[in-house]
PDB file of C-alpha atoms in Angstrom:
ATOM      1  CA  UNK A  22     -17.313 -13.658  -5.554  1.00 83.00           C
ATOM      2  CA  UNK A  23     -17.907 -13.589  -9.081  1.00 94.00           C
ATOM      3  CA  UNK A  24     -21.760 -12.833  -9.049  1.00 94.00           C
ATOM      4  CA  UNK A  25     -20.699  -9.945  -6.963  1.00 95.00           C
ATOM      5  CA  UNK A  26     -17.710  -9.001  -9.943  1.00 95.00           C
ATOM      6  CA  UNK A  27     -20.469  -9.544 -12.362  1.00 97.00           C
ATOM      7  CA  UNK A  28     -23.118  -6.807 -10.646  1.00 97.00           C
ATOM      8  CA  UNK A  29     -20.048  -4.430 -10.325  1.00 97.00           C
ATOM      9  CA  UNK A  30     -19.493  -4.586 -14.024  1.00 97.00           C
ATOM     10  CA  UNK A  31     -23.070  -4.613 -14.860  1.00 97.00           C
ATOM     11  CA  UNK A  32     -23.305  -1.354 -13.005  1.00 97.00           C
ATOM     12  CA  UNK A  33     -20.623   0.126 -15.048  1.00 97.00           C
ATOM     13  CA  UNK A  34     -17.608  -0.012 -12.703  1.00 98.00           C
ATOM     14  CA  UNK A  35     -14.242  -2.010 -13.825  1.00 97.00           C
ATOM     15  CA  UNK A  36     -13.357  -4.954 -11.887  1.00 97.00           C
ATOM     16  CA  UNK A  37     -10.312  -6.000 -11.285  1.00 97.00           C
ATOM     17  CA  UNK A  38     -10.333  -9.688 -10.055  1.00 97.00           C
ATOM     18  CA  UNK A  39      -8.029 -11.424  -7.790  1.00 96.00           C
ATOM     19  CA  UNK A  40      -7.742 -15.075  -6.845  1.00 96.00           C
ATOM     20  CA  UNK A  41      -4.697 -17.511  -5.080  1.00 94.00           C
ATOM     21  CA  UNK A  42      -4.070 -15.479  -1.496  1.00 89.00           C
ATOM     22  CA  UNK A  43      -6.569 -12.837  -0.566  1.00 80.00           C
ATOM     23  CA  UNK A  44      -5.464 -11.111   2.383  1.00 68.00           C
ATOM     24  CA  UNK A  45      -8.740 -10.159   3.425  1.00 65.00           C
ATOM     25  CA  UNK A  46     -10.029 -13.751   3.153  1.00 59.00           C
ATOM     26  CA  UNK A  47      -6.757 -14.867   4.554  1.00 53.00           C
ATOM     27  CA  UNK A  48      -7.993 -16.770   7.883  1.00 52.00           C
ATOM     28  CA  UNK A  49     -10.848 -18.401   5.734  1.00 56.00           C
ATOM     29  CA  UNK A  50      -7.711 -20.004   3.541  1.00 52.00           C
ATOM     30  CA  UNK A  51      -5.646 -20.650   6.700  1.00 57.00           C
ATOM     31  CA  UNK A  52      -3.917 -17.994   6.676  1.00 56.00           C
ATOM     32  CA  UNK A  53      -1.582 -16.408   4.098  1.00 64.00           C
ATOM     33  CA  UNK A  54      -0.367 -19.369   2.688  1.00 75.00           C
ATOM     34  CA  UNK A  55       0.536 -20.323  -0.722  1.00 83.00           C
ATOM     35  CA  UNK A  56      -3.033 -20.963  -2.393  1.00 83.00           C
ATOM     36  CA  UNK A  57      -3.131 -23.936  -5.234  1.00 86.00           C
ATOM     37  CA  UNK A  58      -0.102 -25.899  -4.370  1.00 90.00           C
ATOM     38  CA  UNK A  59      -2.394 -28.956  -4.638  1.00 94.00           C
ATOM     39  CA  UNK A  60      -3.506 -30.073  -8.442  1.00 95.00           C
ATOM     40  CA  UNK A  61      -7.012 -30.152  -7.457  1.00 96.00           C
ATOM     41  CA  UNK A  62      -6.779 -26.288  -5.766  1.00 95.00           C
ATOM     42  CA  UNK A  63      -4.677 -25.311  -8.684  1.00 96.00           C
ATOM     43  CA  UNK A  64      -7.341 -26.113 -10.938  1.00 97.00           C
ATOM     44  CA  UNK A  65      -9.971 -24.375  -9.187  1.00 96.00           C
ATOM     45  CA  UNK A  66      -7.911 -21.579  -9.742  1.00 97.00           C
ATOM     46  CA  UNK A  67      -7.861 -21.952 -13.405  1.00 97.00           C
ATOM     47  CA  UNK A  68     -11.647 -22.240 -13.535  1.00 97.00           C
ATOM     48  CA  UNK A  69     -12.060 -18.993 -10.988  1.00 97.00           C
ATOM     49  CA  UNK A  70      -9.864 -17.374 -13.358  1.00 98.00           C
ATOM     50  CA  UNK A  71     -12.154 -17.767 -16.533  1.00 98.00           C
ATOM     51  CA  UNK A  72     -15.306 -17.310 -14.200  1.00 98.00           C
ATOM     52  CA  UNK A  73     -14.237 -13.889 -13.439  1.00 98.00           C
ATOM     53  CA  UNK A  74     -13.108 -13.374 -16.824  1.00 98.00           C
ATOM     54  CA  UNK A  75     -16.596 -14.234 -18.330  1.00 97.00           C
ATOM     55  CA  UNK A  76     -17.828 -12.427 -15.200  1.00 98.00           C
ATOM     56  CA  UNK A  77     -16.501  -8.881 -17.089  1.00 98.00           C
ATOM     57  CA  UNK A  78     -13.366  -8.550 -14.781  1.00 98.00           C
ATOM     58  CA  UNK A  79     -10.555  -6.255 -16.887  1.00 98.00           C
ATOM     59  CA  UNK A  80      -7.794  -7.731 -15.210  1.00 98.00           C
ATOM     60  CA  UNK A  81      -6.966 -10.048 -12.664  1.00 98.00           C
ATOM     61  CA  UNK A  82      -4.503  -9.849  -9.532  1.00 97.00           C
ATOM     62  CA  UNK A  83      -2.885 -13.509  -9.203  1.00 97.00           C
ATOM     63  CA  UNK A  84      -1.252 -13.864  -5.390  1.00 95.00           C
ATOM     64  CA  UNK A  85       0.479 -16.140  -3.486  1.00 93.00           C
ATOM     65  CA  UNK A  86       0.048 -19.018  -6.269  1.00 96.00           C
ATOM     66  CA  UNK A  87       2.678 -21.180  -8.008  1.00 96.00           C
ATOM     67  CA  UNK A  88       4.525 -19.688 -10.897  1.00 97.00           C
ATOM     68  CA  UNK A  89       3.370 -22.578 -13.050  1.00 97.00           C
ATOM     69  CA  UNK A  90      -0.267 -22.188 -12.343  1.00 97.00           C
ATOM     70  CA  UNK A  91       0.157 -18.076 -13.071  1.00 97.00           C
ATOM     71  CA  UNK A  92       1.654 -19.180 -16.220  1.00 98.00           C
ATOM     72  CA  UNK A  93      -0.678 -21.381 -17.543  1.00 98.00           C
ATOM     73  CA  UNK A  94      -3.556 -18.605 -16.375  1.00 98.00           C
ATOM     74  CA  UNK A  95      -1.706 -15.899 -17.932  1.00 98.00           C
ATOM     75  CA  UNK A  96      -1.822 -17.705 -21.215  1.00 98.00           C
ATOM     76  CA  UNK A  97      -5.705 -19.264 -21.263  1.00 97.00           C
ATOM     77  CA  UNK A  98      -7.683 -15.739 -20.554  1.00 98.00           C
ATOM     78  CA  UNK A  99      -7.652 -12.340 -22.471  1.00 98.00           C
ATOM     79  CA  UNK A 100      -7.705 -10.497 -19.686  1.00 98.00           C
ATOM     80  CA  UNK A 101      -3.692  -8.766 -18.058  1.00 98.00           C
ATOM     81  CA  UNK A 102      -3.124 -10.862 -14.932  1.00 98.00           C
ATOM     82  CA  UNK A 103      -0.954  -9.132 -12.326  1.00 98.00           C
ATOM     83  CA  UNK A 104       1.562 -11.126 -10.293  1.00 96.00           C
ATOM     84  CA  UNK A 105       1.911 -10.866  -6.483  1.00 95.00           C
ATOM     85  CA  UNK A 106       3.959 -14.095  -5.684  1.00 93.00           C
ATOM     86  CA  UNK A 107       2.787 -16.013  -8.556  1.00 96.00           C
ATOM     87  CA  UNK A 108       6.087 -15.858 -10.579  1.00 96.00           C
ATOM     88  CA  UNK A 109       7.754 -14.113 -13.709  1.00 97.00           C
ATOM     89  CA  UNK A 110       5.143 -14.766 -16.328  1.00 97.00           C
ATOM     90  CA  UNK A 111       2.308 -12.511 -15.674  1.00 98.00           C
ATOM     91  CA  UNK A 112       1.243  -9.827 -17.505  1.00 98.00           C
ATOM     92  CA  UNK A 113       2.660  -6.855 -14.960  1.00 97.00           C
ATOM     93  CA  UNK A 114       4.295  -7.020 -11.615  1.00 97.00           C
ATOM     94  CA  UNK A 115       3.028  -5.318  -8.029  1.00 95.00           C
ATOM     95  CA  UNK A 116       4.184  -5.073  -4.877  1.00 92.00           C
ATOM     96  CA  UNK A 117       3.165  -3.152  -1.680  1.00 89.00           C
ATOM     97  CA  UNK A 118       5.324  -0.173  -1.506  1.00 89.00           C
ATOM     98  CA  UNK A 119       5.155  -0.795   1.958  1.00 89.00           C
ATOM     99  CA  UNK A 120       7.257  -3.595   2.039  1.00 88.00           C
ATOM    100  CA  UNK A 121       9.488  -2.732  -1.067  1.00 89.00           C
ATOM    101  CA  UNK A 122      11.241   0.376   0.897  1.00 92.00           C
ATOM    102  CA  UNK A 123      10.911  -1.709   3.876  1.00 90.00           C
ATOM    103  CA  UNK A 124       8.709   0.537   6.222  1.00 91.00           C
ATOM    104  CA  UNK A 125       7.509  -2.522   8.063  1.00 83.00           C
ATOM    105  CA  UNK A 126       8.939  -4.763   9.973  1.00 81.00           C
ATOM    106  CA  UNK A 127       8.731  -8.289  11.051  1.00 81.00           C
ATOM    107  CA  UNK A 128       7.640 -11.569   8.824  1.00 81.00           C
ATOM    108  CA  UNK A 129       7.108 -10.762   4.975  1.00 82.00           C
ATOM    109  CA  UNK A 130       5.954 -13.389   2.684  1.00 83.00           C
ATOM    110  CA  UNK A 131       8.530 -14.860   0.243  1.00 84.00           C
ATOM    111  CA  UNK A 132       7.822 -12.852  -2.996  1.00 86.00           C
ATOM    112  CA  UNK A 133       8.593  -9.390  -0.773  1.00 88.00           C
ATOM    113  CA  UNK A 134      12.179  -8.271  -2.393  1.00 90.00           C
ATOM    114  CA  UNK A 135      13.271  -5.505  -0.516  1.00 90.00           C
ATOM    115  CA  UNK A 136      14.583  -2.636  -2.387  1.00 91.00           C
ATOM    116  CA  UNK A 137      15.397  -0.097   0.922  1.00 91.00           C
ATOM    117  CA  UNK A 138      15.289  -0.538   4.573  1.00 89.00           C
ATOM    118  CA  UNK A 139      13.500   2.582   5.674  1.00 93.00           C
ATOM    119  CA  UNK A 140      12.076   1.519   8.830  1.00 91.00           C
ATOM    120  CA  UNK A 141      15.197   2.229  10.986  1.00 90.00           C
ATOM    121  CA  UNK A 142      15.995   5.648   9.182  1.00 91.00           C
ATOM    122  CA  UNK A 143      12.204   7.008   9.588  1.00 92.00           C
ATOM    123  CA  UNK A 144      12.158   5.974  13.343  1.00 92.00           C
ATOM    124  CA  UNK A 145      15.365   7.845  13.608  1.00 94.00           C
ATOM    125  CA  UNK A 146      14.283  10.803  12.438  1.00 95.00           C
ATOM    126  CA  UNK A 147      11.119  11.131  14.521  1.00 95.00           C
ATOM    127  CA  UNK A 148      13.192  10.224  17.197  1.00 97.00           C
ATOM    128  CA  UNK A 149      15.990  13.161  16.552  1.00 96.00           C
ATOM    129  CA  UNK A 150      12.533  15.442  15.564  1.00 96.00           C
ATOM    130  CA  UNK A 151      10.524  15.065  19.124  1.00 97.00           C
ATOM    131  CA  UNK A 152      13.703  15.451  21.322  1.00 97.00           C
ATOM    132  CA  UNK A 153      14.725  18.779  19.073  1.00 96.00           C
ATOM    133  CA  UNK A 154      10.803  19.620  20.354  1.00 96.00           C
ATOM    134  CA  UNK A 155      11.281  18.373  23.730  1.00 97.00           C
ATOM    135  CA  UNK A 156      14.806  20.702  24.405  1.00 96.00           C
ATOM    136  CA  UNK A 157      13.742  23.471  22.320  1.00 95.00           C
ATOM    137  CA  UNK A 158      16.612  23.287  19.737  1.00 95.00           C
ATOM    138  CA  UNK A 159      13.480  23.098  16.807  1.00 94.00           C
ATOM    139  CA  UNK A 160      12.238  25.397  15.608  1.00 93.00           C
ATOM    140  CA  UNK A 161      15.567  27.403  15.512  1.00 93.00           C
ATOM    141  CA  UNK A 162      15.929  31.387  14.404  1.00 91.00           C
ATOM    142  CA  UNK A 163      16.974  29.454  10.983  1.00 93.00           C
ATOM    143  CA  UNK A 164      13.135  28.179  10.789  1.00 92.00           C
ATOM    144  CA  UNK A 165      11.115  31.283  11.619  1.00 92.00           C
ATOM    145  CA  UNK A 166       9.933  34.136  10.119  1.00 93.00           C
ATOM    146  CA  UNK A 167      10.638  37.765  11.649  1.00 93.00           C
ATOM    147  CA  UNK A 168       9.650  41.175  10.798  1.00 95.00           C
ATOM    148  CA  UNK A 169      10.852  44.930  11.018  1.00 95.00           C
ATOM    149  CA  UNK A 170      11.187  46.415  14.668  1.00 94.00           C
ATOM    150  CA  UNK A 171       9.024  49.234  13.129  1.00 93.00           C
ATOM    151  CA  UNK A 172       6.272  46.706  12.449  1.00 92.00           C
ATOM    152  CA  UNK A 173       6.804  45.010  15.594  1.00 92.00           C
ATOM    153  CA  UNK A 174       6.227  47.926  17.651  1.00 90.00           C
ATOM    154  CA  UNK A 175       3.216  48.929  15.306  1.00 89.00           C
ATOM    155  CA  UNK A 176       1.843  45.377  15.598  1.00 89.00           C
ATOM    156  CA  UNK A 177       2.292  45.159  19.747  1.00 86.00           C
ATOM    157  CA  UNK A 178       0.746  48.702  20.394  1.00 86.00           C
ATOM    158  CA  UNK A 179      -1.948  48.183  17.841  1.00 76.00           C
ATOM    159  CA  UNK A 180      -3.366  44.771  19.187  1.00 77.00           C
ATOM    160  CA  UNK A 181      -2.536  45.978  22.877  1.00 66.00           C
ATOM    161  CA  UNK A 182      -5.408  48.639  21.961  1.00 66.00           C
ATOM    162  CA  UNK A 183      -7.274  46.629  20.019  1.00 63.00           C
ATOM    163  CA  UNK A 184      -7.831  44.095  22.596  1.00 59.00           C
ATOM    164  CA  UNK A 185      -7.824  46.458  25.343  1.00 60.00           C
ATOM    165  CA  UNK A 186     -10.127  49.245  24.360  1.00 57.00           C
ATOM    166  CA  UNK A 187     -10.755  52.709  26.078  1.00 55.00           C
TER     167      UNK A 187
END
């Protein structure tokens, strides 16, 4: 991971880092747990931390790891750490919009705070949309565009003789 974050910098790009939970790594770590409850793993995170800090990496993306160990990374490297589950004391703060206005449903982990429940009132409103298709009440006059009778007429005798020649 970091020799890869190293060539990526070395080629010019920023890097942002991110250790703890790594959802696309997430069956490797057993799935999405908490990552560094133990004081061995919480460690390692310290030291993956400054690797990918000396690696080049402008930030780093902290998830799914105790508060405590976010805290003490926060304060050892240079770099802004961003907290996803890993407590109040990081640098900035992201979650997936996804699950902040609630357009999923099912399990979320623990640091998902809801801030709307969207889900229901989306599926309602495709649901109201495709029977308005289905019985023809959508589009109504209200949501179309007409035109003059004059240019109507103009329009129909034109294209009747311009697809229809001789």
């Amino acid at each position: 991971m970091v020799s890869r974050a190293r060539r990526i910098v070395e080629a010019g790009i920023p890097v942002m880092g991110h250790i703890g939970l790594t959802p696309q790594s997430a069956t490797m770590l057993g799935g999405f747990k908490t990552q560094g409850k133990t004081a061995e793993a919480a460690r390692q995170l310290v030291v993956d931390a400054h690797a990918l800090e000396d690696a080049g990496c402008m930030s780093l993306v902290l998830e799914a790891i105790p508060a405590p160990v976010a805290a003490r990374i926060t304060a050892e490297v240079a770099i802004l750490t961003i907290g996803i589950g890993a407590g109040p004391d990081c640098d900035g703060q992201v979650l997936v919009y996804h699950d902040l206005l609630g357009l999923t449903e099912g399990h979320l982990p623990r640091f998902v705070k809801r801030y709307a429940n969207l889900s229901r009132e989306i599926r309602d409103a495709l649901e109201a949309y495709a029977a308005e298709v289905r019985s023809g009440a959508f589009p109504g006059e209200e949501h179309t565009y007409a035109m003059s009778e004059e240019e109507l007429e103009a329009f129909t005798a034109g294209l009747d003789q311009a697809v229809r020649p001789g």
